[in-house]
Amino acid sequence: MHINIYYGGRGLIEDSTLYVLQKITNVLEELRVDVKRYNLYECKNEITALSNTIKEADGVILAASLEWYGIGGFLQQFLDSCWLYADKARLSKIYMMPVVISSTYGECEAEQVLIKSWELLGGMPCRGISAYVESQADFETDTDYVKIIEKRTEDLYRTISQRPKVLPSSNFVIKQNIIKKTPIELTPQESEQLSKYVSNDTYVRKQKEDIEELSRMFKDMMDKSEGKENEQEFIKTLKESFVPQSDDVKAVFEIKMTDTDKTLTVEIKGAHVKCYYGEGEHADVLATTTRSVINRLVNGRTTFQGAFMSGDLSAKGDFKTLRMFDQLFQFKLSN
């Protein structure tokens, strides 16, 4: 008889789950059972491939250590790999005993998660061991607890040896329906190869690097596209809102937006207006503000002089020219 133990904890010295597993192992070895334990935290890069080890076993023990909530990532990952890659026909003949030791709350719920998961995989669950451990010393020195652990282990041995027939369960029907809806038709060779790829840390890292490179490439393309649009921001509205005053009017407004680090320059010569991003020459008015203020300005929600008086815009230079801006540009109020 062969029994595999899959331990999903972190291997901490104070983890009483390890104590329980050692007691179980001792009993099984006395019964001449071949026991092999897989510490999932040591096999985290090979967890996907571990689903293939189940076919060697007559029974398995799934051991979870509850430190705050749930069965933990390693054990969940192992169950996921069983669903995707394990031989379901072989798994349906394997008995499973759950072992859940908690230092917090939820050992009963976690035990049910393991039972239901195994049933959905097609396997047969046995009566397990679940306990809340407040004091490690008290738990491990109590002889009555040892007797319970030994009794449950003997029950597992008898169950696997006798293989009693179980009553039908609705979980079997649900499992069949799920499998029909989401089939993964792979040969054993393809399944093994795929599991090796998934568990290969170098391969997975290379895939992540390729994805990141593609993401950067598309981001650069989007940034360039947005950059072209930003180069024309406000310029069209300024040109459309320009109202010439007289042929002898000449003015240069240089508006720096501190939040975008861009400078919008507006040059006026009589009936002609020129708008562009960049610093002009011999500006008559040097203004400093933010993009949101300029946005409110071109949408008719404030005036150039009003923004200056309220402190939203600071300026230096020819203040007579500054007051002229609201005459040269008459923006329509937008909704």
Short mmCIF file of C-alpha atoms in Angstrom, two decimals:
data_model
loop_
_atom_site.label_atom_id
_atom_site.label_comp_id
_atom_site.label_asym_id
_atom_site.label_seq_id
_atom_site.Cartn_x
_atom_site.Cartn_y
_atom_site.Cartn_z
CA MET A 1 0.00 0.00 0.00
CA HIS A 2 1.24 3.49 -0.91
CA ILE A 3 0.03 6.72 0.72
CA ASN A 4 1.18 10.19 -0.30
CA ILE A 5 1.03 13.14 2.08
CA TYR A 6 0.77 16.65 0.61
CA TYR A 7 1.58 19.25 3.24
CA GLY A 8 0.44 22.79 2.43
CA GLY A 9 1.93 24.66 5.41
CA ARG A 10 5.12 26.70 5.66
CA GLY A 11 7.18 24.18 7.60
CA LEU A 12 7.42 26.27 10.77
CA ILE A 13 8.66 24.57 13.92
CA GLU A 14 5.60 25.70 15.87
CA ASP A 15 3.22 24.21 13.29
CA SER A 16 1.37 21.37 15.06
CA THR A 17 0.33 19.99 11.67
CA LEU A 18 3.84 18.58 11.32
CA TYR A 19 3.46 16.82 14.69
CA VAL A 20 0.18 15.24 13.56
CA LEU A 21 1.69 14.14 10.24
CA GLN A 22 4.61 12.54 12.05
CA LYS A 23 2.24 10.53 14.28
CA ILE A 24 0.25 9.46 11.22
CA THR A 25 3.45 8.41 9.44
CA ASN A 26 4.59 6.36 12.43
CA VAL A 27 1.31 4.44 12.56
CA LEU A 28 1.27 3.77 8.82
CA GLU A 29 4.87 2.60 8.76
CA GLU A 30 4.09 0.18 11.61
CA LEU A 31 1.35 -1.19 9.36
CA ARG A 32 3.95 -1.63 6.60
CA VAL A 33 2.58 1.16 4.45
CA ASP A 34 4.92 3.00 2.09
CA VAL A 35 4.52 6.69 3.02
CA LYS A 36 5.90 9.59 0.98
CA ARG A 37 5.48 13.22 2.04
CA TYR A 38 5.60 16.19 -0.29
CA ASN A 39 6.21 19.56 1.38
CA LEU A 40 4.60 21.92 -1.10
CA TYR A 41 6.57 24.94 0.13
CA GLU A 42 9.74 23.11 -0.97
CA CYS A 43 8.20 22.17 -4.33
CA LYS A 44 6.55 25.50 -5.16
CA ASN A 45 8.12 25.58 -8.63
CA GLU A 46 7.00 22.01 -9.32
CA ILE A 47 3.52 21.95 -7.76
CA THR A 48 1.82 21.64 -11.15
CA ALA A 49 3.81 18.52 -11.99
CA LEU A 50 3.04 16.92 -8.59
CA SER A 51 -0.45 15.98 -9.78
CA ASN A 52 1.24 13.12 -11.67
CA THR A 53 2.48 11.61 -8.39
CA ILE A 54 -1.08 10.80 -7.28
CA LYS A 55 -1.40 7.90 -9.71
CA GLU A 56 1.26 6.03 -7.72
CA ALA A 57 -0.81 6.14 -4.51
CA ASP A 58 -3.65 4.09 -3.05
CA GLY A 59 -4.53 6.95 -0.71
CA VAL A 60 -3.54 10.53 -0.07
CA ILE A 61 -3.52 12.87 2.92
CA LEU A 62 -4.07 16.57 2.29
CA ALA A 63 -2.71 18.57 5.23
CA ALA A 64 -3.51 22.27 5.72
CA SER A 65 -2.21 24.68 8.37
CA LEU A 66 -4.62 27.53 9.07
CA GLU A 67 -2.75 30.65 10.14
CA TRP A 68 -5.48 33.15 9.32
CA TYR A 69 -8.08 32.01 6.75
CA GLY A 70 -8.46 29.21 4.22
CA ILE A 71 -6.34 26.25 3.21
CA GLY A 72 -3.49 28.36 1.83
CA GLY A 73 -2.11 29.04 -1.63
CA PHE A 74 0.19 26.04 -2.01
CA LEU A 75 -2.54 23.48 -1.35
CA GLN A 76 -5.05 25.34 -3.51
CA GLN A 77 -2.52 25.44 -6.35
CA PHE A 78 -1.97 21.71 -5.99
CA LEU A 79 -5.73 21.03 -6.18
CA ASP A 80 -5.97 23.27 -9.24
CA SER A 81 -3.25 21.24 -10.96
CA CYS A 82 -5.12 18.03 -10.09
CA TRP A 83 -8.22 19.40 -11.79
CA LEU A 84 -6.29 20.35 -14.91
CA TYR A 85 -3.70 17.61 -15.28
CA ALA A 86 -4.38 14.60 -13.03
CA ASP A 87 -5.56 11.27 -14.41
CA LYS A 88 -9.25 11.44 -13.39
CA ALA A 89 -9.86 7.73 -13.94
CA ARG A 90 -7.04 6.86 -11.55
CA LEU A 91 -7.99 9.58 -9.09
CA SER A 92 -11.55 8.24 -8.80
CA LYS A 93 -10.14 5.14 -7.08
CA ILE A 94 -8.06 7.02 -4.51
CA TYR A 95 -9.16 7.72 -0.93
CA MET A 96 -8.26 11.02 0.73
CA MET A 97 -8.03 11.93 4.40
CA PRO A 98 -8.03 15.67 5.24
CA VAL A 99 -5.87 16.98 8.08
CA VAL A 100 -6.51 20.56 9.17
CA ILE A 101 -4.80 22.13 12.18
CA SER A 102 -5.72 25.71 12.99
CA SER A 103 -4.18 28.38 15.18
CA THR A 104 -7.06 30.69 14.35
CA TYR A 105 -10.66 30.07 13.21
CA GLY A 106 -12.15 27.89 10.48
CA GLU A 107 -10.69 24.37 10.71
CA CYS A 108 -14.11 22.74 10.15
CA GLU A 109 -14.81 24.89 7.08
CA ALA A 110 -11.35 24.17 5.66
CA GLU A 111 -11.87 20.43 6.17
CA GLN A 112 -15.12 20.65 4.20
CA VAL A 113 -13.33 22.53 1.42
CA LEU A 114 -10.84 19.70 1.05
CA ILE A 115 -13.61 17.07 1.13
CA LYS A 116 -15.75 18.83 -1.47
CA SER A 117 -12.73 19.52 -3.67
CA TRP A 118 -11.76 15.86 -3.63
CA GLU A 119 -15.30 14.77 -4.40
CA LEU A 120 -15.46 17.14 -7.38
CA LEU A 121 -12.17 15.70 -8.59
CA GLY A 122 -13.89 12.30 -8.51
CA GLY A 123 -12.04 10.86 -5.53
CA MET A 124 -13.38 9.38 -2.29
CA PRO A 125 -12.89 11.27 1.00
CA CYS A 126 -12.42 9.57 4.37
CA ARG A 127 -13.02 10.79 7.89
CA GLY A 128 -10.29 13.30 8.67
CA ILE A 129 -8.61 15.13 11.52
CA SER A 130 -9.33 18.78 12.32
CA ALA A 131 -8.34 20.64 15.46
CA TYR A 132 -7.80 24.09 16.92
CA VAL A 133 -4.48 24.37 18.73
CA GLU A 134 -4.11 27.18 21.23
CA SER A 135 -1.09 25.80 23.06
CA GLN A 136 1.31 23.66 21.06
CA ALA A 137 2.83 22.09 24.18
CA ASP A 138 -0.55 21.10 25.65
CA PHE A 139 -1.73 19.65 22.36
CA GLU A 140 1.38 17.58 21.67
CA THR A 141 1.67 16.19 25.21
CA ASP A 142 -1.95 15.09 25.58
CA THR A 143 -2.08 11.28 25.28
CA ASP A 144 -5.81 11.31 24.50
CA TYR A 145 -5.16 13.41 21.40
CA VAL A 146 -2.50 10.92 20.31
CA LYS A 147 -5.01 8.09 20.59
CA ILE A 148 -7.50 9.96 18.40
CA ILE A 149 -4.86 10.59 15.73
CA GLU A 150 -3.80 6.94 15.78
CA LYS A 151 -7.44 5.75 15.60
CA ARG A 152 -8.21 7.95 12.57
CA THR A 153 -5.05 6.72 10.84
CA GLU A 154 -6.02 3.10 11.44
CA ASP A 155 -9.48 3.87 10.03
CA LEU A 156 -7.83 5.24 6.87
CA TYR A 157 -5.77 2.06 6.55
CA ARG A 158 -8.86 -0.15 6.95
CA THR A 159 -10.85 1.91 4.44
CA ILE A 160 -8.16 1.66 1.76
CA SER A 161 -7.68 -2.06 2.45
CA GLN A 162 -11.37 -2.99 2.44
CA ARG A 163 -12.50 -0.41 -0.18
CA PRO A 164 -16.12 -0.25 1.05
CA LYS A 165 -18.82 0.78 -1.37
CA VAL A 166 -20.18 4.29 -0.81
CA LEU A 167 -23.65 5.67 -1.47
CA PRO A 168 -24.09 7.80 -4.61
CA SER A 169 -23.55 11.54 -4.26
CA SER A 170 -24.85 14.54 -6.21
CA ASN A 171 -21.27 15.80 -6.35
CA PHE A 172 -20.53 13.03 -8.84
CA VAL A 173 -23.25 14.32 -11.18
CA ILE A 174 -22.06 17.91 -10.79
CA LYS A 175 -18.50 16.85 -11.55
CA GLN A 176 -19.60 15.06 -14.70
CA ASN A 177 -21.53 18.13 -15.89
CA ILE A 178 -18.60 20.45 -15.23
CA ILE A 179 -16.19 18.19 -17.08
CA LYS A 180 -18.57 18.00 -20.05
CA LYS A 181 -18.75 21.79 -20.28
CA THR A 182 -15.04 22.45 -19.93
CA PRO A 183 -13.15 19.51 -21.41
CA ILE A 184 -9.38 19.57 -21.64
CA GLU A 185 -8.56 16.88 -24.15
CA LEU A 186 -4.86 16.22 -23.72
CA THR A 187 -2.92 13.02 -24.08
CA PRO A 188 -0.92 11.92 -21.01
CA GLN A 189 2.26 13.03 -22.81
CA GLU A 190 0.81 16.47 -23.61
CA SER A 191 -0.45 16.84 -20.06
CA GLU A 192 2.93 15.99 -18.60
CA GLN A 193 4.71 18.34 -20.99
CA LEU A 194 2.32 21.18 -20.21
CA SER A 195 2.67 20.69 -16.48
CA LYS A 196 6.44 20.83 -16.86
CA TYR A 197 6.18 24.12 -18.74
CA VAL A 198 3.92 25.60 -16.09
CA SER A 199 6.22 24.46 -13.28
CA ASN A 200 9.35 25.64 -15.09
CA ASP A 201 10.25 28.91 -13.39
CA THR A 202 12.57 30.02 -16.23
CA TYR A 203 9.88 29.43 -18.85
CA VAL A 204 7.22 31.29 -16.83
CA ARG A 205 9.60 34.19 -16.17
CA LYS A 206 10.39 34.44 -19.90
CA GLN A 207 6.67 34.54 -20.70
CA LYS A 208 6.16 37.33 -18.17
CA GLU A 209 9.07 39.29 -19.64
CA ASP A 210 7.59 38.94 -23.15
CA ILE A 211 4.21 40.16 -21.90
CA GLU A 212 5.82 43.13 -20.14
CA GLU A 213 7.75 44.01 -23.31
CA LEU A 214 4.56 43.94 -25.38
CA SER A 215 2.82 46.07 -22.75
CA ARG A 216 5.60 48.66 -22.90
CA MET A 217 5.47 48.69 -26.70
CA PHE A 218 1.72 49.34 -26.78
CA LYS A 219 2.05 51.94 -24.02
CA ASP A 220 4.71 53.79 -26.04
CA MET A 221 2.43 53.73 -29.08
CA MET A 222 -0.45 55.13 -27.04
CA ASP A 223 1.78 57.78 -25.47
CA LYS A 224 2.93 58.91 -28.92
CA SER A 225 -0.67 59.06 -30.09
CA GLU A 226 -1.71 61.03 -27.02
CA GLY A 227 1.36 63.24 -27.43
CA LYS A 228 0.23 64.29 -30.91
CA GLU A 229 -3.19 65.19 -29.57
CA ASN A 230 -1.67 67.12 -26.64
CA GLU A 231 0.48 69.14 -29.06
CA GLN A 232 -2.71 70.67 -30.50
CA GLU A 233 -4.57 71.11 -27.21
CA PHE A 234 -6.21 74.57 -26.88
CA ILE A 235 -4.67 75.77 -30.17
CA LYS A 236 -7.74 75.15 -32.33
CA THR A 237 -10.05 76.86 -29.84
CA LEU A 238 -7.73 79.87 -29.56
CA LYS A 239 -7.62 80.31 -33.33
CA GLU A 240 -11.41 79.96 -33.68
CA SER A 241 -12.03 82.46 -30.87
CA PHE A 242 -9.61 85.11 -32.15
CA VAL A 243 -11.20 88.51 -32.83
CA PRO A 244 -8.81 90.94 -34.62
CA GLN A 245 -8.80 94.48 -33.24
CA SER A 246 -6.61 96.61 -35.54
CA ASP A 247 -3.72 96.16 -37.95
CA ASP A 248 -1.23 97.82 -35.65
CA VAL A 249 -1.85 95.44 -32.70
CA LYS A 250 1.19 93.33 -31.93
CA ALA A 251 1.46 91.11 -28.85
CA VAL A 252 3.15 87.93 -27.68
CA PHE A 253 1.68 85.94 -24.78
CA GLU A 254 3.77 83.19 -23.28
CA ILE A 255 1.71 80.96 -20.93
CA LYS A 256 3.52 78.31 -18.89
CA MET A 257 1.43 75.44 -17.43
CA THR A 258 3.23 74.20 -14.33
CA ASP A 259 1.40 70.88 -14.00
CA THR A 260 2.21 69.74 -17.57
CA ASP A 261 5.55 71.56 -17.89
CA LYS A 262 4.44 72.98 -21.24
CA THR A 263 4.54 76.53 -22.53
CA LEU A 264 1.78 77.80 -24.85
CA THR A 265 2.82 80.80 -26.94
CA VAL A 266 0.34 83.09 -28.72
CA GLU A 267 1.66 85.63 -31.25
CA ILE A 268 -0.64 88.30 -32.65
CA LYS A 269 0.14 90.58 -35.59
CA GLY A 270 -2.85 92.59 -36.68
CA ALA A 271 -5.42 90.15 -38.12
CA HIS A 272 -3.14 87.14 -37.84
CA VAL A 273 -2.66 84.84 -34.88
CA LYS A 274 -0.09 82.10 -34.41
CA CYS A 275 -0.33 79.53 -31.59
CA TYR A 276 2.21 76.87 -30.73
CA TYR A 277 3.85 75.03 -27.85
CA GLY A 278 7.30 76.33 -27.06
CA GLU A 279 8.93 79.52 -25.85
CA GLY A 280 8.56 82.61 -28.03
CA GLU A 281 10.85 85.56 -28.48
CA HIS A 282 10.41 88.89 -26.71
CA ALA A 283 7.16 87.96 -24.98
CA ASP A 284 5.08 90.96 -23.87
CA VAL A 285 3.31 88.93 -21.16
CA LEU A 286 4.81 86.00 -19.27
CA ALA A 287 2.00 84.09 -17.51
CA THR A 288 2.16 81.09 -15.21
CA THR A 289 -0.87 78.93 -14.40
CA THR A 290 -2.17 75.36 -14.68
CA ARG A 291 -3.81 73.36 -17.45
CA SER A 292 -7.16 73.34 -15.63
CA VAL A 293 -7.23 77.16 -15.56
CA ILE A 294 -6.51 77.34 -19.30
CA ASN A 295 -9.22 74.75 -19.85
CA ARG A 296 -11.71 76.92 -17.95
CA LEU A 297 -10.52 79.96 -19.93
CA VAL A 298 -11.05 78.46 -23.40
CA ASN A 299 -14.44 77.08 -22.30
CA GLY A 300 -15.66 80.55 -21.33
CA ARG A 301 -15.80 79.87 -17.59
CA THR A 302 -13.27 82.54 -16.64
CA THR A 303 -11.35 85.40 -18.23
CA PHE A 304 -7.63 86.01 -18.50
CA GLN A 305 -7.82 89.07 -16.28
CA GLY A 306 -10.27 87.35 -13.91
CA ALA A 307 -7.85 84.45 -13.41
CA PHE A 308 -5.07 86.96 -12.75
CA MET A 309 -7.14 88.89 -10.20
CA SER A 310 -8.18 85.70 -8.37
CA GLY A 311 -4.59 84.46 -8.12
CA ASP A 312 -5.14 81.42 -10.38
CA LEU A 313 -2.76 82.98 -12.88
CA SER A 314 0.37 85.02 -12.23
CA ALA A 315 1.86 87.33 -14.83
CA LYS A 316 4.57 89.84 -15.47
CA GLY A 317 5.29 92.17 -18.36
CA ASP A 318 3.07 94.73 -20.11
CA PHE A 319 -0.19 94.81 -18.13
CA LYS A 320 -1.89 96.92 -20.81
CA THR A 321 -1.30 94.00 -23.20
CA LEU A 322 -2.51 91.58 -20.52
CA ARG A 323 -5.89 93.35 -20.33
CA MET A 324 -6.11 93.19 -24.13
CA PHE A 325 -6.20 89.34 -24.13
CA ASP A 326 -9.92 89.18 -23.27
CA GLN A 327 -10.70 91.52 -26.18
CA LEU A 328 -8.60 89.51 -28.64
CA PHE A 329 -10.09 86.17 -27.65
CA GLN A 330 -13.81 85.82 -27.01
CA PHE A 331 -14.55 82.25 -25.95
CA LYS A 332 -18.00 80.71 -26.05
CA LEU A 333 -19.36 79.24 -22.85
CA SER A 334 -19.51 75.45 -23.25
CA ASN A 335 -21.87 73.12 -21.39
#
